[in-house]
Amino acid sequence: MGNRRPFIAGNWKLNGSRQSVADLASAICTADLPETVDVLLCPTFVHMSDVLAVASNSAVQLGAQNCAIHAHGAFTGEVSVQMLSEYGCEYVLVGHSERRSLFAEDSALVASKCAAVQEAGLTPVLCIGETLEQRDAGQVKAVIDEQLDAVLGTAGVGSFASIIVAYEPVWAIGTGKTASPEQAQEVHALIRAKISALDPEIAQSLRILYGGSVKPDNAATLFAQPDIDGGLIGGAALDAQSFIAICTAAG
Ligand code: PGA
């Protein structure tokens, strides 16, 4: 984990009722979370104000799962970063593999979203990672390069001073197949080295989260790796006790 402040983000995806999400947020926000860890919850847009109502009395921060690239205009169904900001949202997940694969978001669009988030003064959590097919074909580095180059090309290495990267191998998301700590560390080191070649100082402070079937029983060994600075948690974030245990493992 180096000397970077650990960061744990819960991505609730498309889950929960208004009541169950409020209950879950309340259980997490009133828990005894380690003060040394940044904790973020990412509900759906409509659940955001309910989550903020409980989170604002705690150190837990609010994030969104997606955003528009436009600030306003004729874009039916979209939500802008400026609107999210008004609701107390401080982070936005961009480029989650489900957005890339199910909603046809390519790296150029993800880079535009990343820029839109930063221009509005919020922090992007930039998700990158390879599919199993790409891993088997020996393309991990090429995929990571392509996904990072899109953002580097749009906003430059300086933008990484306030980006959080989440490495999420697609084959590990929601499958119960976690990358081994060594497999994850290898890619995290590769990501940091790529940024370091452009700006060593930014690379040193860049937080790189691991995501993909993180559970209370594998969290500590993952977070013990030198370049893993926390986690992006899906399934286990839907259970308050599991999520709290993962936050504790990062503390
Ligand atoms: P998972 O999801 O923890 O359920 O694998 C991670 C994610 O999609 O961010």
CSV table of C-alpha atoms and ligand atoms in Angstrom, one decimal:
chain,number,residue,atom,x,y,z
A,1,MET,CA,0.0,0.0,0.0
A,2,GLY,CA,3.0,2.3,0.2
A,3,ASN,CA,2.5,5.5,2.1
A,4,ARG,CA,-0.7,6.4,0.2
A,5,ARG,CA,-4.0,6.8,2.1
A,6,PRO,CA,-6.1,3.7,1.6
A,7,PHE,CA,-9.4,4.1,-0.4
A,8,ILE,CA,-12.4,1.8,-0.3
A,9,ALA,CA,-15.3,2.4,-2.7
A,10,GLY,CA,-18.6,0.5,-2.7
A,11,ASN,CA,-20.3,0.2,-6.0
A,12,TRP,CA,-23.9,-0.8,-5.4
A,13,LYS,CA,-24.7,-1.0,-9.1
A,14,LEU,CA,-28.4,-1.4,-9.9
A,15,ASN,CA,-29.5,-2.8,-6.6
A,16,GLY,CA,-31.8,-2.1,-3.6
A,17,SER,CA,-35.0,-0.3,-2.8
A,18,ARG,CA,-35.2,3.2,-1.3
A,19,GLN,CA,-35.5,1.7,2.1
A,20,SER,CA,-32.9,-1.0,1.8
A,21,VAL,CA,-30.3,1.4,0.4
A,22,ALA,CA,-31.0,3.9,3.2
A,23,ASP,CA,-30.6,1.1,5.8
A,24,LEU,CA,-27.4,-0.1,4.2
A,25,ALA,CA,-25.9,3.4,4.1
A,26,SER,CA,-26.9,4.0,7.7
A,27,ALA,CA,-25.3,0.7,8.9
A,28,ILE,CA,-22.1,1.6,7.1
A,29,CYS,CA,-22.0,5.3,8.0
A,30,THR,CA,-22.6,4.7,11.7
A,31,ALA,CA,-20.0,1.9,11.9
A,32,ASP,CA,-16.7,2.3,13.6
A,33,LEU,CA,-14.7,2.7,10.3
A,34,PRO,CA,-10.9,3.2,10.5
A,35,GLU,CA,-10.1,6.9,10.4
A,36,THR,CA,-7.1,6.2,8.2
A,37,VAL,CA,-9.2,5.0,5.3
A,38,ASP,CA,-11.2,7.0,2.7
A,39,VAL,CA,-14.6,5.4,2.3
A,40,LEU,CA,-16.9,6.1,-0.7
A,41,LEU,CA,-20.4,4.8,-1.4
A,42,CYS,CA,-21.7,4.9,-5.0
A,43,PRO,CA,-25.5,4.4,-5.1
A,44,THR,CA,-27.8,4.9,-8.1
A,45,PHE,CA,-28.6,8.6,-9.0
A,46,VAL,CA,-32.1,8.4,-7.4
A,47,HIS,CA,-30.7,7.0,-4.1
A,48,MET,CA,-28.1,9.7,-3.8
A,49,SER,CA,-29.9,12.2,-1.6
A,50,ASP,CA,-31.0,9.5,0.9
A,51,VAL,CA,-27.5,8.2,1.1
A,52,LEU,CA,-26.1,11.8,1.6
A,53,ALA,CA,-28.6,12.4,4.4
A,54,VAL,CA,-26.8,9.7,6.5
A,55,ALA,CA,-23.3,10.0,5.1
A,56,SER,CA,-23.1,13.8,5.8
A,57,ASN,CA,-22.9,13.0,9.5
A,58,SER,CA,-19.9,10.8,8.9
A,59,ALA,CA,-16.6,10.8,7.1
A,60,VAL,CA,-18.1,8.6,4.3
A,61,GLN,CA,-18.1,10.3,0.9
A,62,LEU,CA,-20.6,10.1,-1.9
A,63,GLY,CA,-19.9,9.0,-5.5
A,64,ALA,CA,-21.9,8.4,-8.7
A,65,GLN,CA,-21.7,5.3,-11.0
A,66,ASN,CA,-21.8,7.3,-14.2
A,67,CYS,CA,-22.2,10.8,-15.6
A,68,ALA,CA,-22.9,12.7,-18.9
A,69,ILE,CA,-20.1,14.4,-20.7
A,70,HIS,CA,-22.3,17.5,-21.2
A,71,ALA,CA,-23.2,20.1,-18.6
A,72,HIS,CA,-26.7,20.7,-19.9
A,73,GLY,CA,-28.8,20.6,-23.0
A,74,ALA,CA,-30.9,18.2,-25.1
A,75,PHE,CA,-29.5,14.9,-23.8
A,76,THR,CA,-32.6,13.0,-22.7
A,77,GLY,CA,-31.9,10.7,-19.8
A,78,GLU,CA,-28.5,12.0,-18.9
A,79,VAL,CA,-27.2,13.4,-15.6
A,80,SER,CA,-24.4,16.0,-15.6
A,81,VAL,CA,-21.5,16.2,-13.2
A,82,GLN,CA,-22.6,19.7,-12.1
A,83,MET,CA,-26.0,18.2,-11.1
A,84,LEU,CA,-24.2,15.4,-9.1
A,85,SER,CA,-22.0,18.0,-7.4
A,86,GLU,CA,-25.1,19.8,-6.2
A,87,TYR,CA,-26.2,16.6,-4.5
A,88,GLY,CA,-23.0,16.4,-2.5
A,89,CYS,CA,-21.3,13.9,-4.9
A,90,GLU,CA,-17.5,14.2,-4.9
A,91,TYR,CA,-16.5,11.2,-7.1
A,92,VAL,CA,-17.7,9.6,-10.2
A,93,LEU,CA,-16.9,6.1,-11.5
A,94,VAL,CA,-15.9,6.3,-15.2
A,95,GLY,CA,-15.3,3.5,-17.5
A,96,HIS,CA,-16.5,0.6,-15.4
A,97,SER,CA,-16.3,-2.5,-17.5
A,98,GLU,CA,-20.1,-2.9,-17.4
A,99,ARG,CA,-20.4,0.6,-19.0
A,100,ARG,CA,-17.7,-0.3,-21.5
A,101,SER,CA,-19.2,-3.7,-22.5
A,102,LEU,CA,-23.0,-3.3,-22.0
A,103,PHE,CA,-23.3,0.4,-22.9
A,104,ALA,CA,-20.7,0.6,-25.7
A,105,GLU,CA,-18.5,3.2,-23.9
A,106,ASP,CA,-15.1,3.2,-25.7
A,107,SER,CA,-11.9,4.6,-24.3
A,108,ALA,CA,-12.4,8.0,-26.0
A,109,LEU,CA,-15.8,8.5,-24.4
A,110,VAL,CA,-14.4,7.3,-21.0
A,111,ALA,CA,-11.6,9.9,-21.4
A,112,SER,CA,-14.2,12.6,-22.1
A,113,LYS,CA,-16.2,11.6,-19.0
A,114,CYS,CA,-13.0,11.7,-17.0
A,115,ALA,CA,-12.3,15.2,-18.2
A,116,ALA,CA,-15.9,16.3,-17.6
A,117,VAL,CA,-15.6,15.1,-14.0
A,118,GLN,CA,-12.4,16.9,-13.4
A,119,GLU,CA,-13.6,20.1,-15.1
A,120,ALA,CA,-16.5,20.2,-12.6
A,121,GLY,CA,-14.1,19.8,-9.7
A,122,LEU,CA,-14.9,16.2,-8.8
A,123,THR,CA,-12.6,13.2,-8.8
A,124,PRO,CA,-12.9,10.4,-11.4
A,125,VAL,CA,-12.4,6.8,-10.3
A,126,LEU,CA,-11.1,5.6,-13.7
A,127,CYS,CA,-11.8,1.8,-14.1
A,128,ILE,CA,-9.6,-0.2,-16.4
A,129,GLY,CA,-9.0,-3.9,-17.0
A,130,GLU,CA,-8.8,-6.8,-19.4
A,131,THR,CA,-11.2,-9.5,-20.2
A,132,LEU,CA,-10.3,-13.2,-19.8
A,133,GLU,CA,-9.9,-13.5,-23.6
A,134,GLN,CA,-7.4,-10.6,-23.6
A,135,ARG,CA,-5.5,-12.0,-20.7
A,136,ASP,CA,-5.3,-15.4,-22.3
A,137,ALA,CA,-4.0,-13.8,-25.5
A,138,GLY,CA,-1.2,-12.0,-23.6
A,139,GLN,CA,-2.8,-8.6,-24.1
A,140,VAL,CA,-3.0,-7.3,-20.6
A,141,LYS,CA,-0.4,-4.6,-21.1
A,142,ALA,CA,-1.8,-3.6,-24.5
A,143,VAL,CA,-5.3,-3.2,-23.0
A,144,ILE,CA,-4.1,-1.2,-20.0
A,145,ASP,CA,-2.0,1.0,-22.3
A,146,GLU,CA,-4.9,1.7,-24.6
A,147,GLN,CA,-7.3,2.6,-21.8
A,148,LEU,CA,-4.7,4.8,-20.0
A,149,ASP,CA,-3.4,6.4,-23.2
A,150,ALA,CA,-6.9,7.7,-24.0
A,151,VAL,CA,-7.0,9.7,-20.8
A,152,LEU,CA,-3.3,10.7,-21.1
A,153,GLY,CA,-4.0,11.9,-24.6
A,154,THR,CA,-7.0,14.0,-23.6
A,155,ALA,CA,-6.0,15.5,-20.3
A,156,GLY,CA,-2.3,14.7,-19.9
A,157,VAL,CA,-0.3,13.1,-17.1
A,158,GLY,CA,-1.1,16.1,-14.8
A,159,SER,CA,-4.7,15.0,-14.6
A,160,PHE,CA,-3.6,11.9,-12.8
A,161,ALA,CA,-2.7,14.0,-9.8
A,162,SER,CA,-6.4,13.9,-9.0
A,163,ILE,CA,-7.6,10.7,-10.6
A,164,ILE,CA,-8.1,7.4,-8.7
A,165,VAL,CA,-7.4,4.4,-10.9
A,166,ALA,CA,-9.3,1.1,-10.3
A,167,TYR,CA,-7.8,-2.0,-11.9
A,168,GLU,CA,-10.6,-4.4,-12.4
A,169,PRO,CA,-9.9,-7.5,-14.4
A,170,VAL,CA,-13.3,-8.2,-16.1
A,171,TRP,CA,-13.0,-11.9,-15.5
A,172,ALA,CA,-12.9,-11.3,-11.7
A,173,ILE,CA,-15.9,-9.0,-11.5
A,174,GLY,CA,-18.9,-10.6,-9.8
A,175,THR,CA,-17.5,-14.1,-10.6
A,176,GLY,CA,-16.0,-15.0,-7.3
A,177,LYS,CA,-12.7,-15.5,-9.1
A,178,THR,CA,-10.4,-13.0,-7.5
A,179,ALA,CA,-7.1,-12.2,-9.1
A,180,SER,CA,-4.3,-13.5,-6.9
A,181,PRO,CA,-2.5,-10.8,-4.9
A,182,GLU,CA,0.5,-11.5,-7.2
A,183,GLN,CA,-1.5,-11.2,-10.4
A,184,ALA,CA,-3.1,-8.0,-9.2
A,185,GLN,CA,0.2,-6.5,-8.0
A,186,GLU,CA,1.9,-7.2,-11.3
A,187,VAL,CA,-0.7,-5.1,-13.2
A,188,HIS,CA,-0.8,-2.4,-10.5
A,189,ALA,CA,3.0,-2.0,-10.8
A,190,LEU,CA,2.7,-1.8,-14.5
A,191,ILE,CA,0.1,1.0,-14.2
A,192,ARG,CA,2.3,2.9,-11.8
A,193,ALA,CA,5.4,2.4,-13.9
A,194,LYS,CA,3.6,3.8,-17.0
A,195,ILE,CA,2.6,7.0,-15.1
A,196,SER,CA,6.0,7.1,-13.4
A,197,ALA,CA,7.7,7.3,-16.8
A,198,LEU,CA,5.9,10.5,-17.4
A,199,ASP,CA,5.8,12.0,-13.9
A,200,PRO,CA,7.4,10.0,-11.0
A,201,GLU,CA,5.9,12.3,-8.3
A,202,ILE,CA,2.3,11.9,-9.6
A,203,ALA,CA,2.9,8.1,-9.9
A,204,GLN,CA,4.1,7.9,-6.4
A,205,SER,CA,0.9,9.5,-5.0
A,206,LEU,CA,-1.5,7.9,-7.4
A,207,ARG,CA,-4.0,5.6,-5.7
A,208,ILE,CA,-4.7,2.4,-7.6
A,209,LEU,CA,-7.6,0.3,-6.3
A,210,TYR,CA,-8.2,-3.3,-7.1
A,211,GLY,CA,-11.7,-4.5,-7.9
A,212,GLY,CA,-13.1,-7.9,-8.7
A,213,SER,CA,-14.6,-10.2,-6.1
A,214,VAL,CA,-12.9,-8.6,-3.1
A,215,LYS,CA,-14.3,-10.2,0.1
A,216,PRO,CA,-13.5,-9.9,3.8
A,217,ASP,CA,-11.4,-13.1,3.6
A,218,ASN,CA,-9.1,-12.0,0.7
A,219,ALA,CA,-9.0,-8.2,1.3
A,220,ALA,CA,-6.0,-8.1,3.6
A,221,THR,CA,-3.7,-10.0,1.4
A,222,LEU,CA,-4.6,-7.9,-1.6
A,223,PHE,CA,-4.1,-4.7,0.3
A,224,ALA,CA,-0.8,-5.9,1.6
A,225,GLN,CA,0.7,-5.6,-1.9
A,226,PRO,CA,2.9,-2.6,-2.4
A,227,ASP,CA,1.0,-1.1,-5.3
A,228,ILE,CA,-2.6,-1.9,-4.2
A,229,ASP,CA,-4.0,1.1,-2.4
A,230,GLY,CA,-7.5,-0.1,-1.6
A,231,GLY,CA,-10.5,-1.6,-3.4
A,232,LEU,CA,-13.6,-1.1,-5.6
A,233,ILE,CA,-16.1,-3.4,-4.0
A,234,GLY,CA,-19.3,-4.6,-5.8
A,235,GLY,CA,-21.1,-7.7,-4.3
A,236,ALA,CA,-19.5,-7.4,-0.9
A,237,ALA,CA,-20.5,-3.8,-0.6
A,238,LEU,CA,-24.2,-4.9,-0.5
A,239,ASP,CA,-23.7,-6.4,2.9
A,240,ALA,CA,-22.8,-3.9,5.6
A,241,GLN,CA,-20.8,-6.2,7.7
A,242,SER,CA,-18.7,-7.5,4.8
A,243,PHE,CA,-18.1,-3.9,3.5
A,244,ILE,CA,-17.1,-2.7,7.0
A,245,ALA,CA,-14.7,-5.7,7.4
A,246,ILE,CA,-13.1,-4.8,4.1
A,247,CYS,CA,-12.7,-1.2,5.2
A,248,THR,CA,-11.2,-2.4,8.4
A,249,ALA,CA,-8.7,-4.7,6.5
A,250,ALA,CA,-7.5,-1.6,4.7
A,251,GLY,CA,-6.9,0.4,7.9
B,1,PGA,P1,-17.5,-7.4,-7.5
B,1,PGA,O1,-17.6,-6.1,-8.4
B,1,PGA,O2,-16.8,-6.9,-6.2
B,1,PGA,O3,-18.9,-7.9,-7.2
B,1,PGA,O4,-16.6,-8.3,-8.2
B,1,PGA,C1,-16.6,-5.1,-8.5
B,1,PGA,C2,-17.0,-4.0,-9.4
B,1,PGA,O5,-17.8,-4.2,-10.4
B,1,PGA,O6,-16.7,-2.8,-9.2
